Amino acid sequence: MSTSLAHTEEHADHGHAHEHEHHDLPWYRKYVFSTDHKVISKQFMLASLIFLFIGGAFALMLRWQLAYPGEAIPVIGHLLPDTWVAEPGSGVITPEFFVQLTTMHATIMIFFVIIPMAVGMFGNFCIPLMIGTDDMALPRLNMWSFWLVPPAGLIMLAGVFTEMGYAGAGWTSYPPLAADINKEAFTFSGQTLWLISVFMIGFSSIMGAVNYVATVLNKRAKGMKLFDMPLTVWGLFITAIIATLGTPVLAAGLAMLFFDNFFHTSFFIPDHLVSGASFPGGGQPVLFQHVFWFYSHPAVYIMILPLMGIVSEVLATFSRKPIYGYKAMVFAVAGIAFLGFIVWGHHMFQSGMNPLLGTTFMLSTIVIAVPSSIKVFNWLGTLWRGNIHFSSAMLAALAFVSMFIIGGLSGVFMASAPVDIYIHDTYFIVAHIHYVLFGGSLFGIFAGIYYWFPKMFGKMLSESWGRRHLFWSFLAFNATFFPMHVLGIGGHMRRIYDPNVYDFLKGMQGMNEFITIAAIVMGFSQLMLVGNILYSLKWGKKAPRNPWNANTLEWAAPPHPGHGNFDMDITVYRGPYEFGVEGRELDYWPQWEPGKSITVHHHTIAVSDDTSTSVGMH
Amino acid sequence: MSLALNLSHEPITKIPHGKLAMWAFLASELMFFSGFFGGFIVLRNTNYDVFGAGSAHLNWTLALINTFILIGSSLTMALAIHNLEHKKDGAFRLFMGLTILGGFGFLIVKYIEYSSKFADGLFPGQENHTVFYSFYFLMTGFHALHVIAGMIPMAYIFFKGFTKAGYPYPSKVETLGLYWHFVDLMWIFIFPALYLMIPYHVAGAH
Ligand code: HEM
Ligand SMILES: [Cu+2]
């Protein structure tokens, strides 16, 4: 970093000057009901980090049961409420509570951690800053899209006060189980609350997404064409389109399931399943699966496309090279988004759907591997012969790429219907989703936090603690989830309470214990991230304006920008990844810096204003 | 620190922010109702007779009246926007008022319809409820919620229209108008799907 770091002090730091910008607002408008996109972004971050630890604690509890069935959970076991444990004070959780744990863990991680972080936190922070504008197109709508999240979370967690406890039908909440057919009409169970909560979070997503679309289309800085946008903004923009078109379909499915659950209608309840007049019957359970996956497959791309953008950003900056194949990257994201809408049936090979239809979905799913591979190869192309700096953000981005390769490859296995019939609903799936969602999305989120923290809070994070956090997370992550592939192929089903009751699983119990120990290490490694954040907020080094010598517009803003973001006029002169331009002293060329260049065989060459015409004839 | 001056420029697409976001939101709304229609198509095919009998029992005259009410209120909405843009405040208030009245009219007719369904025991949990009526209440119910959701900002704008300054934002009314036309359009799909698609043999029996 030595050559480039020398230039970071080029701008004087007037970051604190914003303090008197919005002094006339009362405190609750500044910090609570704020319409400033950066404050909203931090609110998303805080809420999601809290949920991350709740969801993580749930995961560790269920992991304990899998590794040591029938043994008391250490430390917290005897504190658990009586309804959660087999016998009061025993510390051994019940099967009912176990499935509630799996359900709540997945729901929290997907709807309250990954999506709010990937889309809510980074979307809010990055979009206005990276396109060089002062705020979102509709700041008030933006505020409400956050303020639906905490009540939604509380409603879901309030399930614990209902008779049966939390929702327990899995994050996919298939009916008839999720319709709670034994429950009276017009009463609430944890599942009813779950449905309301996810409906709300979906509405929050849509409100955010339409705002992102309007912002990107309408508010780009002067001179910024669509193809001058950083890949992060592209990822978020296309994600917003997916969320706009996909989330409402989930909402429709949840509304119907809510009707079944609460009013005892029968959209998803077949004839003769329930006797008595309350359910008329005539519905189809598989219909829900179609509706659900029509959203939830695109939703996995909602959870990864923004991070793919962020990782591209980080890889280019810390390899000091232009992103390899910028346009190809954009079209690959668009292709993934489009194909993502026609592959949902790969979750349903085993649901009794027509095998011919299964073949169709198998083909479309395998085709998605093509744009995904384009992205991976372009990332590798970006790294190739780069001047690589192993900063924390870069390490997290490298973890993302490598883990996404493994997760994508296991995806291709499962996409093949004959293979999937064997591994469906086993730990192989659990391994896949964690390789893409933890190894991919969460490491992408880490990359984003390490990369933008200086801009978000005006302080530098500790690099050495960042590396330690990533090292332990990466190691423990692989120790936790790689063996799950083997468990899955060995026939270990998902969501089972006690593997020891199956003879054929007994030989693999050691693996379950190993996984649990690794998971505990992984969980506690995350304290290094939180500690690093808290320490830096208070005692961290003050951040310069452009600590990584990057090109995109957010680095033109003062560190910890105030209301209105920028303290100078912003005009965009070039694309976001002009690193190592010939004819320039610096190895980077910010988008906002005036200057002329020509392009020869995909290489940008800087030229001075008057010579441009003669050098242009190459 | 002086705020950057060239940041707040005209919308690049020339479409105001609110209106652009509304178009995106309407795309979203379309997918929401598509979810219902998708389910409707599937279950109608597997419960053909139940759906036919249910449709035949519905009161299409009331629904037709409601169709005209909604189309009328879409027209008055457009006229209200037109008059506001031309600064004719009196006419603006008149047409905005008529639009709100249309919304009320629609809801009153809906109320009459719903109470006769209740009397016939067709509500969920009642003895004559079938999966057709599940769709009936789901789709008309969510549609009615959309009507109510549109009437709230309309009432606000209407009453603002009586203040001295009048209502100053024609483009916001236009955005609301887009939404209102969408609610109208959805009804134009729901109406035939629920009330008019009666198979011959069922229709003959009545
Ligand atoms: C090359 C790309 C991918 C392919 C071919 C693929 C394929 C599949 C298939 C076939 C399944 C169903 C397995 C079964 O239930 O039997 C599946 C499940 C899943 N995938 Fe992927 N996947 C890919 C990438 C991703 C990504 C990027 C994510 C998220 C960021 C993701 C998240 C999930 C999740 C959450 C499930 C499990 C859903 C459940 O709970 O049943 N996948 N994937
Ligand atoms: Cu999928």
mmCIF file of C-alpha atoms in Angstrom, chain B residues 11-155:
data_model
loop_
_atom_site.group_PDB
_atom_site.id
_atom_site.type_symbol
_atom_site.label_atom_id
_atom_site.label_comp_id
_atom_site.label_asym_id
_atom_site.label_seq_id
_atom_site.Cartn_x
_atom_site.Cartn_y
_atom_site.Cartn_z
ATOM 1 C CA PRO B 11 -34.679 14.106 -12.437
ATOM 2 C CA ILE B 12 -32.599 12.427 -15.142
ATOM 3 C CA THR B 13 -35.561 10.543 -16.552
ATOM 4 C CA LYS B 14 -37.655 13.752 -16.480
ATOM 5 C CA ILE B 15 -40.196 11.791 -14.419
ATOM 6 C CA PRO B 16 -40.613 13.163 -10.871
ATOM 7 C CA HIS B 17 -39.183 10.884 -8.153
ATOM 8 C CA GLY B 18 -42.530 10.104 -6.593
ATOM 9 C CA LYS B 19 -44.098 9.196 -9.884
ATOM 10 C CA LEU B 20 -41.217 6.959 -10.910
ATOM 11 C CA ALA B 21 -41.329 5.169 -7.568
ATOM 12 C CA MET B 22 -45.090 4.837 -7.978
ATOM 13 C CA TRP B 23 -44.646 3.110 -11.331
ATOM 14 C CA ALA B 24 -42.244 0.678 -9.695
ATOM 15 C CA PHE B 25 -44.672 0.179 -6.843
ATOM 16 C CA LEU B 26 -47.506 -0.513 -9.266
ATOM 17 C CA ALA B 27 -45.369 -3.172 -10.948
ATOM 18 C CA SER B 28 -45.045 -4.634 -7.501
ATOM 19 C CA GLU B 29 -48.783 -4.419 -6.887
ATOM 20 C CA LEU B 30 -49.412 -6.135 -10.174
ATOM 21 C CA MET B 31 -47.248 -9.045 -9.047
ATOM 22 C CA PHE B 32 -49.115 -9.123 -5.736
ATOM 23 C CA PHE B 33 -52.470 -9.589 -7.415
ATOM 24 C CA SER B 34 -50.863 -11.960 -9.921
ATOM 25 C CA GLY B 35 -50.084 -14.212 -6.993
ATOM 26 C CA PHE B 36 -53.786 -14.333 -6.177
ATOM 27 C CA PHE B 37 -54.804 -14.826 -9.797
ATOM 28 C CA GLY B 38 -52.252 -17.618 -10.179
ATOM 29 C CA GLY B 39 -53.734 -19.426 -7.209
ATOM 30 C CA PHE B 40 -57.215 -18.725 -8.517
ATOM 31 C CA ILE B 41 -56.454 -20.280 -11.900
ATOM 32 C CA VAL B 42 -54.960 -23.409 -10.368
ATOM 33 C CA LEU B 43 -57.686 -24.014 -7.828
ATOM 34 C CA ARG B 44 -60.474 -23.115 -10.240
ATOM 35 C CA ASN B 45 -59.298 -25.901 -12.508
ATOM 36 C CA THR B 46 -59.326 -28.444 -9.725
ATOM 37 C CA ASN B 47 -62.611 -27.234 -8.186
ATOM 38 C CA TYR B 48 -64.468 -26.374 -11.355
ATOM 39 C CA ASP B 49 -67.992 -27.001 -10.113
ATOM 40 C CA VAL B 50 -67.486 -25.345 -6.778
ATOM 41 C CA PHE B 51 -66.207 -22.229 -8.517
ATOM 42 C CA GLY B 52 -69.050 -22.258 -11.042
ATOM 43 C CA ALA B 53 -71.683 -22.540 -8.348
ATOM 44 C CA GLY B 54 -70.014 -19.835 -6.309
ATOM 45 C CA SER B 55 -69.826 -17.438 -9.258
ATOM 46 C CA ALA B 56 -73.452 -18.069 -10.135
ATOM 47 C CA HIS B 57 -74.473 -17.171 -6.613
ATOM 48 C CA LEU B 58 -72.703 -13.800 -6.595
ATOM 49 C CA ASN B 59 -74.634 -10.634 -7.314
ATOM 50 C CA TRP B 60 -73.155 -9.389 -10.579
ATOM 51 C CA THR B 61 -75.520 -6.419 -10.802
ATOM 52 C CA LEU B 62 -74.041 -4.883 -7.692
ATOM 53 C CA ALA B 63 -70.559 -5.611 -9.006
ATOM 54 C CA LEU B 64 -71.423 -3.978 -12.315
ATOM 55 C CA ILE B 65 -72.649 -0.890 -10.479
ATOM 56 C CA ASN B 66 -69.356 -0.861 -8.604
ATOM 57 C CA THR B 67 -67.453 -1.163 -11.845
ATOM 58 C CA PHE B 68 -69.132 1.956 -13.168
ATOM 59 C CA ILE B 69 -68.594 3.781 -9.894
ATOM 60 C CA LEU B 70 -64.875 3.048 -10.022
ATOM 61 C CA ILE B 71 -64.501 3.950 -13.679
ATOM 62 C CA GLY B 72 -66.398 7.153 -12.969
ATOM 63 C CA SER B 73 -64.137 7.985 -10.064
ATOM 64 C CA SER B 74 -61.100 7.387 -12.239
ATOM 65 C CA LEU B 75 -62.508 9.933 -14.649
ATOM 66 C CA THR B 76 -63.184 12.485 -11.925
ATOM 67 C CA MET B 77 -59.672 11.883 -10.630
ATOM 68 C CA ALA B 78 -58.234 12.727 -14.033
ATOM 69 C CA LEU B 79 -60.433 15.840 -14.188
ATOM 70 C CA ALA B 80 -59.305 16.881 -10.731
ATOM 71 C CA ILE B 81 -55.661 16.679 -11.811
ATOM 72 C CA HIS B 82 -56.419 18.584 -14.984
ATOM 73 C CA ASN B 83 -58.114 21.373 -13.060
ATOM 74 C CA LEU B 84 -55.406 21.592 -10.452
ATOM 75 C CA GLU B 85 -52.787 21.905 -13.158
ATOM 76 C CA HIS B 86 -54.785 24.768 -14.649
ATOM 77 C CA LYS B 87 -55.183 26.367 -11.234
ATOM 78 C CA LYS B 88 -58.966 26.054 -11.246
ATOM 79 C CA ASP B 89 -59.274 25.429 -7.534
ATOM 80 C CA GLY B 90 -63.044 25.252 -7.356
ATOM 81 C CA ALA B 91 -63.341 22.610 -10.054
ATOM 82 C CA PHE B 92 -60.407 20.762 -8.527
ATOM 83 C CA ARG B 93 -62.181 20.534 -5.178
ATOM 84 C CA LEU B 94 -65.403 19.449 -6.852
ATOM 85 C CA PHE B 95 -63.822 16.596 -8.786
ATOM 86 C CA MET B 96 -61.621 15.506 -5.902
ATOM 87 C CA GLY B 97 -64.730 15.408 -3.720
ATOM 88 C CA LEU B 98 -66.559 13.356 -6.330
ATOM 89 C CA THR B 99 -63.665 10.908 -6.482
ATOM 90 C CA ILE B 100 -63.772 10.406 -2.735
ATOM 91 C CA LEU B 101 -67.520 10.022 -2.943
ATOM 92 C CA GLY B 102 -66.983 7.341 -5.580
ATOM 93 C CA GLY B 103 -64.709 5.518 -3.172
ATOM 94 C CA PHE B 104 -67.371 5.695 -0.478
ATOM 95 C CA GLY B 105 -70.024 4.530 -2.903
ATOM 96 C CA PHE B 106 -67.894 1.547 -3.834
ATOM 97 C CA LEU B 107 -67.384 0.606 -0.203
ATOM 98 C CA ILE B 108 -71.087 0.945 0.606
ATOM 99 C CA VAL B 109 -72.048 -1.390 -2.220
ATOM 100 C CA LYS B 110 -69.323 -3.771 -1.021
ATOM 101 C CA TYR B 111 -70.811 -3.621 2.455
ATOM 102 C CA ILE B 112 -74.264 -4.522 1.115
ATOM 103 C CA GLU B 113 -72.750 -7.422 -0.795
ATOM 104 C CA TYR B 114 -70.757 -8.679 2.168
ATOM 105 C CA SER B 115 -73.717 -8.574 4.531
ATOM 106 C CA SER B 116 -75.844 -10.666 2.205
ATOM 107 C CA LYS B 117 -72.953 -13.150 2.007
ATOM 108 C CA PHE B 118 -72.877 -13.211 5.779
ATOM 109 C CA ALA B 119 -76.601 -13.886 5.892
ATOM 110 C CA ASP B 120 -76.107 -16.781 3.481
ATOM 111 C CA GLY B 121 -73.428 -18.291 5.698
ATOM 112 C CA LEU B 122 -70.636 -17.855 3.174
ATOM 113 C CA PHE B 123 -67.977 -16.274 5.374
ATOM 114 C CA PRO B 124 -64.918 -18.326 6.339
ATOM 115 C CA GLY B 125 -65.881 -20.589 9.212
ATOM 116 C CA GLN B 126 -69.575 -20.425 8.312
ATOM 117 C CA GLU B 127 -71.391 -23.515 7.067
ATOM 118 C CA ASN B 128 -71.618 -22.717 3.333
ATOM 119 C CA HIS B 129 -68.079 -21.437 2.879
ATOM 120 C CA THR B 130 -66.159 -22.957 -0.050
ATOM 121 C CA VAL B 131 -62.720 -22.374 -1.511
ATOM 122 C CA PHE B 132 -64.361 -20.131 -4.122
ATOM 123 C CA TYR B 133 -65.521 -17.783 -1.397
ATOM 124 C CA SER B 134 -62.055 -17.863 0.107
ATOM 125 C CA PHE B 135 -60.860 -16.294 -3.124
ATOM 126 C CA TYR B 136 -63.847 -13.983 -3.227
ATOM 127 C CA PHE B 137 -63.086 -12.532 0.201
ATOM 128 C CA LEU B 138 -59.344 -12.555 -0.337
ATOM 129 C CA MET B 139 -59.393 -10.686 -3.623
ATOM 130 C CA THR B 140 -62.259 -8.288 -3.010
ATOM 131 C CA GLY B 141 -61.019 -7.756 0.537
ATOM 132 C CA PHE B 142 -57.511 -6.777 -0.499
ATOM 133 C CA HIS B 143 -58.961 -4.694 -3.286
ATOM 134 C CA ALA B 144 -61.216 -2.846 -0.847
ATOM 135 C CA LEU B 145 -58.185 -2.229 1.381
ATOM 136 C CA HIS B 146 -56.522 -0.616 -1.612
ATOM 137 C CA VAL B 147 -59.556 1.593 -2.124
ATOM 138 C CA ILE B 148 -59.418 2.710 1.497
ATOM 139 C CA ALA B 149 -55.669 3.275 1.281
ATOM 140 C CA GLY B 150 -56.236 5.549 -1.696
ATOM 141 C CA MET B 151 -59.007 7.516 -0.026
ATOM 142 C CA ILE B 152 -56.912 8.594 2.941
ATOM 143 C CA PRO B 153 -54.410 10.764 1.015
ATOM 144 C CA MET B 154 -57.291 11.916 -1.181
ATOM 145 C CA ALA B 155 -59.139 13.225 1.848
#
